Amino acid sequence: MLERLPTPWGLVRLGVAPDHPKLKTVSRAFERIALKPGFRFFGNVEVGRDLTHADLTRLYDAVVYAFGAQSDRRLDIPGEDLAGSWSATEFVAWYNGHPDFQELQFDLNVERAVVIGNGNVALDVARMLALTPAELEPTDTTDPAIDAIGSSTVRDIVVVGRRGPAQASWTTQELKELGELAGADVAVDPAELELDAVSEASLEHDTNARRNMEVLRDFAAREPTGKPMTVRLRFLVSPVALHGDEKVQSMELVRNRLEERDGRLVAVPTDERETIECGLVFRSVGYRGVGLPELPFDERRGTIRNERGRVVGDDGAPVGRTYCAGWIKRGPTGIIGTNKKDATETVAQLLEDLHEGTLAHRDEVTAAAVEDLLSERGARAVLYHGWTSIDELERAAGEKLGRPRVKLRTWDELLEAAERVAAETA
Ligand code: NAP
């Protein structure tokens, strides 16, 4: 397993919200696999920088790419890049301790924040902003994020969806949690829950949407209880511009109506506009995959071109010995379990190729070859015991404070911790 960061687990470490520790227990599956003979971890090795695809197919019999979706979709509206307008991915990476995002300075001393999008990431961001110091304390949120969120002056968090409540892609469990926060009331305008006929009919076969509607109706019936913050869910509105001199001061929204096109309900703008004041904006409108120069890439979908995980060229013919899994295979949707199934499908194709003889072991492929090449190229690879050294340090620091771990947040800290064991045994 080659990984760009010194740490494994991808979004389980750096994407899953810190107040959802149960979701992170999937890392135990990783630990079990990592102990199997034949498994090796090479962290701090970047494909494209330290090794190329051509190197990998020379060094290994088969290569599976599972590097997810590294970028985010844009809104393409005026003012999108004003200070105070962030992508949700930046905020998530920051509060989770991703070493590339620790220099970011989030000014949370504003009255209102707007989160754009109706997916689970938008809910994570809205909920994290609303957590109290007591709720954050037992998590592995980084200290700077606990301080900033704990002392923030945000009182109103508005989540805006371009389509209606029946089209939100939230899972019901995540939505329910918004109604259980210690420091925030949840507010929904009952008028925005009125459904058009097509949306109403869709509830019959869409269990998730039906359950979401039940939760939303419960939210809409609630009276404010006087908690210091409010999370407000808005529907059928799209941002058309962000305004402000040097930083965001307001957002202009247009009201949408739904129209059926090619069997899908899409948001169509009306003439009705409104402006809301806000000092912070989080754009949570989906991730986007970024390809590798040597691999066939579908620009529209942001995925490696593939058939059920077998990487194929523009002509549809398999590239050979190259596979992909997860978000870079099928796009940035689905929960952890979706990716397990997805990986199983890819491995089934790999095994089929092995069975049919299109994939075979070559004698020149040896375990030592990759290490030799990495050291020849001057790479500072973090091996599995380097990661366990980081892991132990972080867990020990967390144990003293009753937290799962205190994450090391900079490349230097991570690499030093990884090399501590190697130095001790040298
Ligand atoms: P998502 O579920 O695809 O949500 C993206 C949202 O952005 C949708 O509501 C979409 O609306 C909206 N959107 C897209 N373009 C827009 C635009 N130009 N203007 C306004 N809104 C726009 O993606 P996500 O929230 O990034 O999550 C990614 C995946 O990770 C999801 O499958 C999610 O379930 C999963 N995840 C799971 C958990 C969990 O299980 N706890 C936590 C986080 C993430 P339309 O529907 O109209 O396109």
CSV table of N, CA, C and O in Angstrom, one decimal, residues 254-319:
chain,number,residue,atom,x,y,z
A,254,VAL,N,-31.3,32.9,-5.0
A,254,VAL,CA,-32.5,32.9,-5.9
A,254,VAL,C,-33.4,31.7,-5.5
A,254,VAL,O,-32.9,30.7,-5.1
A,255,ARG,N,-34.7,32.0,-5.5
A,255,ARG,CA,-35.6,30.9,-5.2
A,255,ARG,C,-35.7,30.0,-6.4
A,255,ARG,O,-35.8,30.5,-7.6
A,256,ASN,N,-35.7,28.7,-6.3
A,256,ASN,CA,-35.9,27.7,-7.4
A,256,ASN,C,-37.2,27.1,-7.4
A,256,ASN,O,-37.9,27.0,-6.3
A,257,ARG,N,-37.6,26.6,-8.5
A,257,ARG,CA,-38.7,25.6,-8.5
A,257,ARG,C,-38.2,24.3,-9.2
A,257,ARG,O,-37.1,24.3,-9.8
A,258,LEU,N,-38.9,23.2,-9.0
A,258,LEU,CA,-38.4,21.9,-9.5
A,258,LEU,C,-39.1,21.7,-10.8
A,258,LEU,O,-40.2,21.9,-11.0
A,259,GLU,N,-38.3,21.1,-11.7
A,259,GLU,CA,-38.8,20.7,-13.0
A,259,GLU,C,-38.2,19.4,-13.4
A,259,GLU,O,-37.1,19.1,-13.1
A,260,GLU,N,-39.1,18.5,-14.0
A,260,GLU,CA,-38.6,17.2,-14.3
A,260,GLU,C,-37.9,17.2,-15.7
A,260,GLU,O,-38.5,17.7,-16.7
A,261,ARG,N,-36.7,16.7,-15.7
A,261,ARG,CA,-35.9,16.6,-16.9
A,261,ARG,C,-35.3,15.3,-17.0
A,261,ARG,O,-34.5,15.0,-16.1
A,262,ASP,N,-35.5,14.5,-18.0
A,262,ASP,CA,-34.9,13.2,-18.2
A,262,ASP,C,-35.1,12.4,-17.0
A,262,ASP,O,-34.2,11.7,-16.5
A,263,GLY,N,-36.3,12.4,-16.4
A,263,GLY,CA,-36.6,11.6,-15.2
A,263,GLY,C,-36.0,12.1,-13.9
A,263,GLY,O,-36.1,11.4,-12.9
A,264,ARG,N,-35.4,13.3,-13.9
A,264,ARG,CA,-34.8,13.8,-12.7
A,264,ARG,C,-35.4,15.2,-12.4
A,264,ARG,O,-35.6,15.9,-13.3
A,265,LEU,N,-35.6,15.4,-11.1
A,265,LEU,CA,-36.1,16.8,-10.8
A,265,LEU,C,-34.9,17.7,-10.6
A,265,LEU,O,-34.0,17.4,-9.9
A,266,VAL,N,-34.9,18.8,-11.4
A,266,VAL,CA,-33.8,19.7,-11.4
A,266,VAL,C,-34.3,21.1,-10.8
A,266,VAL,O,-35.5,21.4,-11.0
A,267,ALA,N,-33.4,21.8,-10.3
A,267,ALA,CA,-33.7,23.2,-9.7
A,267,ALA,C,-33.6,24.2,-10.9
A,267,ALA,O,-32.6,24.3,-11.6
A,268,VAL,N,-34.7,24.9,-11.0
A,268,VAL,CA,-34.8,26.0,-12.1
A,268,VAL,C,-35.0,27.3,-11.4
A,268,VAL,O,-36.0,27.4,-10.6
A,269,PRO,N,-34.2,28.3,-11.6
A,269,PRO,CA,-34.3,29.6,-10.9
A,269,PRO,C,-35.6,30.3,-11.3
A,269,PRO,O,-36.0,30.3,-12.5
A,270,THR,N,-36.2,31.0,-10.3
A,270,THR,CA,-37.3,31.9,-10.6
A,270,THR,C,-36.8,33.4,-10.6
A,270,THR,O,-35.6,33.6,-10.5
A,271,ASP,N,-37.7,34.3,-10.5
A,271,ASP,CA,-37.2,35.7,-10.5
A,271,ASP,C,-37.1,36.2,-9.0
A,271,ASP,O,-36.6,37.3,-8.8
A,272,GLU,N,-37.4,35.4,-8.1
A,272,GLU,CA,-37.5,35.8,-6.7
A,272,GLU,C,-36.1,35.7,-6.1
A,272,GLU,O,-35.4,34.7,-6.1
A,273,ARG,N,-35.6,36.8,-5.5
A,273,ARG,CA,-34.3,36.9,-5.0
A,273,ARG,C,-34.3,37.4,-3.5
A,273,ARG,O,-35.2,38.1,-3.2
A,274,GLU,N,-33.3,37.0,-2.7
A,274,GLU,CA,-33.2,37.6,-1.4
A,274,GLU,C,-31.7,37.6,-1.0
A,274,GLU,O,-30.9,36.9,-1.6
A,275,THR,N,-31.4,38.5,-0.1
A,275,THR,CA,-30.0,38.6,0.3
A,275,THR,C,-29.9,38.4,1.8
A,275,THR,O,-30.7,38.9,2.6
A,276,ILE,N,-29.0,37.5,2.2
A,276,ILE,CA,-28.8,37.3,3.7
A,276,ILE,C,-27.4,37.7,4.1
A,276,ILE,O,-26.5,37.4,3.4
A,277,GLU,N,-27.3,38.3,5.2
A,277,GLU,CA,-26.0,38.7,5.7
A,277,GLU,C,-25.3,37.5,6.3
A,277,GLU,O,-26.0,36.6,6.9
A,278,CYS,N,-24.0,37.4,6.0
A,278,CYS,CA,-23.3,36.2,6.6
A,278,CYS,C,-21.8,36.6,6.5
A,278,CYS,O,-21.4,37.2,5.5
A,279,GLY,N,-21.0,36.1,7.4
A,279,GLY,CA,-19.6,36.4,7.4
A,279,GLY,C,-18.8,35.2,7.1
A,279,GLY,O,-17.5,35.3,7.0
A,280,LEU,N,-19.4,34.1,6.9
A,280,LEU,CA,-18.7,32.8,6.6
A,280,LEU,C,-19.6,32.0,5.7
A,280,LEU,O,-20.8,31.9,5.8
A,281,VAL,N,-18.9,31.4,4.7
A,281,VAL,CA,-19.6,30.5,3.8
A,281,VAL,C,-18.8,29.2,3.6
A,281,VAL,O,-17.6,29.3,3.4
A,282,PHE,N,-19.5,28.1,3.7
A,282,PHE,CA,-18.8,26.8,3.4
A,282,PHE,C,-19.5,26.1,2.2
A,282,PHE,O,-20.7,25.8,2.3
A,283,ARG,N,-18.8,26.0,1.2
A,283,ARG,CA,-19.3,25.4,-0.1
A,283,ARG,C,-19.2,23.9,0.0
A,283,ARG,O,-18.1,23.3,0.0
A,284,SER,N,-20.3,23.2,0.2
A,284,SER,CA,-20.3,21.7,0.4
A,284,SER,C,-21.1,21.1,-0.7
A,284,SER,O,-22.1,20.5,-0.5
A,285,VAL,N,-20.6,21.2,-1.9
A,285,VAL,CA,-21.4,20.8,-3.1
A,285,VAL,C,-20.8,19.6,-3.8
A,285,VAL,O,-21.0,19.3,-5.0
A,286,GLY,N,-20.0,18.9,-3.0
A,286,GLY,CA,-19.4,17.6,-3.6
A,286,GLY,C,-17.9,17.7,-3.8
A,286,GLY,O,-17.4,18.7,-4.1
A,287,TYR,N,-17.3,16.5,-3.7
A,287,TYR,CA,-15.9,16.4,-4.0
A,287,TYR,C,-15.7,16.2,-5.5
A,287,TYR,O,-16.7,16.0,-6.3
A,288,ARG,N,-14.4,16.2,-6.0
A,288,ARG,CA,-14.2,16.0,-7.4
A,288,ARG,C,-12.8,15.2,-7.5
A,288,ARG,O,-11.8,15.6,-6.9
A,289,GLY,N,-12.8,14.1,-8.3
A,289,GLY,CA,-11.6,13.3,-8.4
A,289,GLY,C,-10.6,14.0,-9.3
A,289,GLY,O,-11.0,14.7,-10.2
A,290,VAL,N,-9.4,13.8,-9.0
A,290,VAL,CA,-8.3,14.3,-9.9
A,290,VAL,C,-7.5,13.1,-10.4
A,290,VAL,O,-7.1,12.3,-9.6
A,291,GLY,N,-7.2,13.1,-11.7
A,291,GLY,CA,-6.6,11.9,-12.3
A,291,GLY,C,-5.0,12.0,-12.2
A,291,GLY,O,-4.5,12.9,-11.6
A,292,LEU,N,-4.4,10.9,-12.7
A,292,LEU,CA,-3.0,10.9,-12.8
A,292,LEU,C,-2.7,11.0,-14.3
A,292,LEU,O,-3.4,10.4,-15.1
A,293,PRO,N,-1.6,11.7,-14.7
A,293,PRO,CA,-1.4,12.0,-16.1
A,293,PRO,C,-1.3,10.7,-17.0
A,293,PRO,O,-1.8,10.7,-18.1
A,294,GLU,N,-0.8,9.6,-16.4
A,294,GLU,CA,-0.7,8.4,-17.3
A,294,GLU,C,-1.9,7.6,-17.4
A,294,GLU,O,-1.9,6.6,-18.1
A,295,LEU,N,-3.0,7.9,-16.7
A,295,LEU,CA,-4.2,7.1,-16.7
A,295,LEU,C,-5.4,7.7,-17.4
A,295,LEU,O,-5.6,8.9,-17.3
A,296,PRO,N,-6.2,6.9,-18.1
A,296,PRO,CA,-7.3,7.4,-18.8
A,296,PRO,C,-8.3,8.0,-17.8
A,296,PRO,O,-8.6,7.3,-16.8
A,297,PHE,N,-8.8,9.2,-18.1
A,297,PHE,CA,-9.6,9.9,-17.1
A,297,PHE,C,-10.9,10.4,-17.7
A,297,PHE,O,-10.8,10.9,-18.9
A,298,ASP,N,-12.0,10.3,-17.1
A,298,ASP,CA,-13.3,10.8,-17.5
A,298,ASP,C,-13.5,12.2,-16.9
A,298,ASP,O,-13.8,12.2,-15.7
A,299,GLU,N,-13.2,13.2,-17.6
A,299,GLU,CA,-13.2,14.6,-17.0
A,299,GLU,C,-14.6,15.0,-16.5
A,299,GLU,O,-14.7,15.7,-15.5
A,300,ARG,N,-15.6,14.5,-17.2
A,300,ARG,CA,-17.0,14.9,-16.8
A,300,ARG,C,-17.3,14.3,-15.4
A,300,ARG,O,-17.8,15.0,-14.6
A,301,ARG,N,-17.0,13.1,-15.2
A,301,ARG,CA,-17.4,12.4,-14.0
A,301,ARG,C,-16.3,12.6,-12.9
A,301,ARG,O,-16.5,12.3,-11.7
A,302,GLY,N,-15.1,12.9,-13.3
A,302,GLY,CA,-14.0,13.0,-12.4
A,302,GLY,C,-13.5,11.7,-11.9
A,302,GLY,O,-13.2,11.5,-10.7
A,303,THR,N,-13.5,10.7,-12.8
A,303,THR,CA,-13.1,9.3,-12.4
A,303,THR,C,-12.2,8.7,-13.4
A,303,THR,O,-12.1,9.1,-14.5
A,304,ILE,N,-11.4,7.7,-12.9
A,304,ILE,CA,-10.5,7.0,-13.8
A,304,ILE,C,-11.5,6.2,-14.7
A,304,ILE,O,-12.4,5.6,-14.2
A,305,ARG,N,-11.2,6.2,-16.0
A,305,ARG,CA,-12.1,5.4,-16.9
A,305,ARG,C,-11.9,3.9,-16.6
A,305,ARG,O,-10.8,3.4,-16.5
A,306,ASN,N,-13.0,3.3,-16.3
A,306,ASN,CA,-13.0,1.8,-15.9
A,306,ASN,C,-14.3,1.1,-16.2
A,306,ASN,O,-15.3,1.7,-16.3
A,307,GLU,N,-14.1,-0.2,-16.2
A,307,GLU,CA,-15.3,-1.0,-16.2
A,307,GLU,C,-15.3,-2.0,-15.0
A,307,GLU,O,-14.4,-2.8,-14.9
A,308,ARG,N,-16.2,-1.7,-14.1
A,308,ARG,CA,-16.3,-2.5,-12.9
A,308,ARG,C,-15.0,-2.6,-12.1
A,308,ARG,O,-14.7,-3.6,-11.5
A,309,GLY,N,-14.1,-1.6,-12.3
A,309,GLY,CA,-12.9,-1.6,-11.6
A,309,GLY,C,-11.7,-1.9,-12.5
A,309,GLY,O,-10.5,-1.6,-12.1
A,310,ARG,N,-11.9,-2.4,-13.7
A,310,ARG,CA,-10.8,-2.6,-14.6
A,310,ARG,C,-10.5,-1.3,-15.3
A,310,ARG,O,-11.4,-0.8,-16.0
A,311,VAL,N,-9.3,-0.8,-15.2
A,311,VAL,CA,-9.1,0.5,-15.9
A,311,VAL,C,-9.0,0.2,-17.4
A,311,VAL,O,-8.4,-0.7,-17.9
A,312,VAL,N,-9.8,1.0,-18.2
A,312,VAL,CA,-9.8,0.8,-19.7
A,312,VAL,C,-9.4,2.2,-20.3
A,312,VAL,O,-9.6,3.2,-19.8
A,313,GLY,N,-9.0,2.0,-21.6
A,313,GLY,CA,-8.6,3.2,-22.4
A,313,GLY,C,-9.8,3.8,-23.0
A,313,GLY,O,-10.9,3.3,-22.8
A,314,ASP,N,-9.6,4.9,-23.8
A,314,ASP,CA,-10.7,5.6,-24.4
A,314,ASP,C,-11.4,4.7,-25.4
A,314,ASP,O,-12.6,4.9,-25.6
A,315,ASP,N,-10.7,3.6,-25.9
A,315,ASP,CA,-11.4,2.7,-26.8
A,315,ASP,C,-12.1,1.6,-26.1
A,315,ASP,O,-12.7,0.7,-26.7
A,316,GLY,N,-12.1,1.6,-24.7
A,316,GLY,CA,-12.8,0.6,-23.9
A,316,GLY,C,-12.0,-0.7,-23.7
A,316,GLY,O,-12.4,-1.6,-22.9
A,317,ALA,N,-10.8,-0.8,-24.2
A,317,ALA,CA,-10.0,-2.0,-24.0
A,317,ALA,C,-9.2,-1.8,-22.7
A,317,ALA,O,-8.7,-0.7,-22.4
A,318,PRO,N,-9.1,-2.9,-21.9
A,318,PRO,CA,-8.4,-2.9,-20.6
A,318,PRO,C,-6.9,-2.4,-20.8
A,318,PRO,O,-6.3,-2.8,-21.7
A,319,VAL,N,-6.5,-1.5,-19.9
A,319,VAL,CA,-5.1,-1.0,-19.9
A,319,VAL,C,-4.2,-2.2,-19.5
A,319,VAL,O,-3.0,-2.2,-19.9
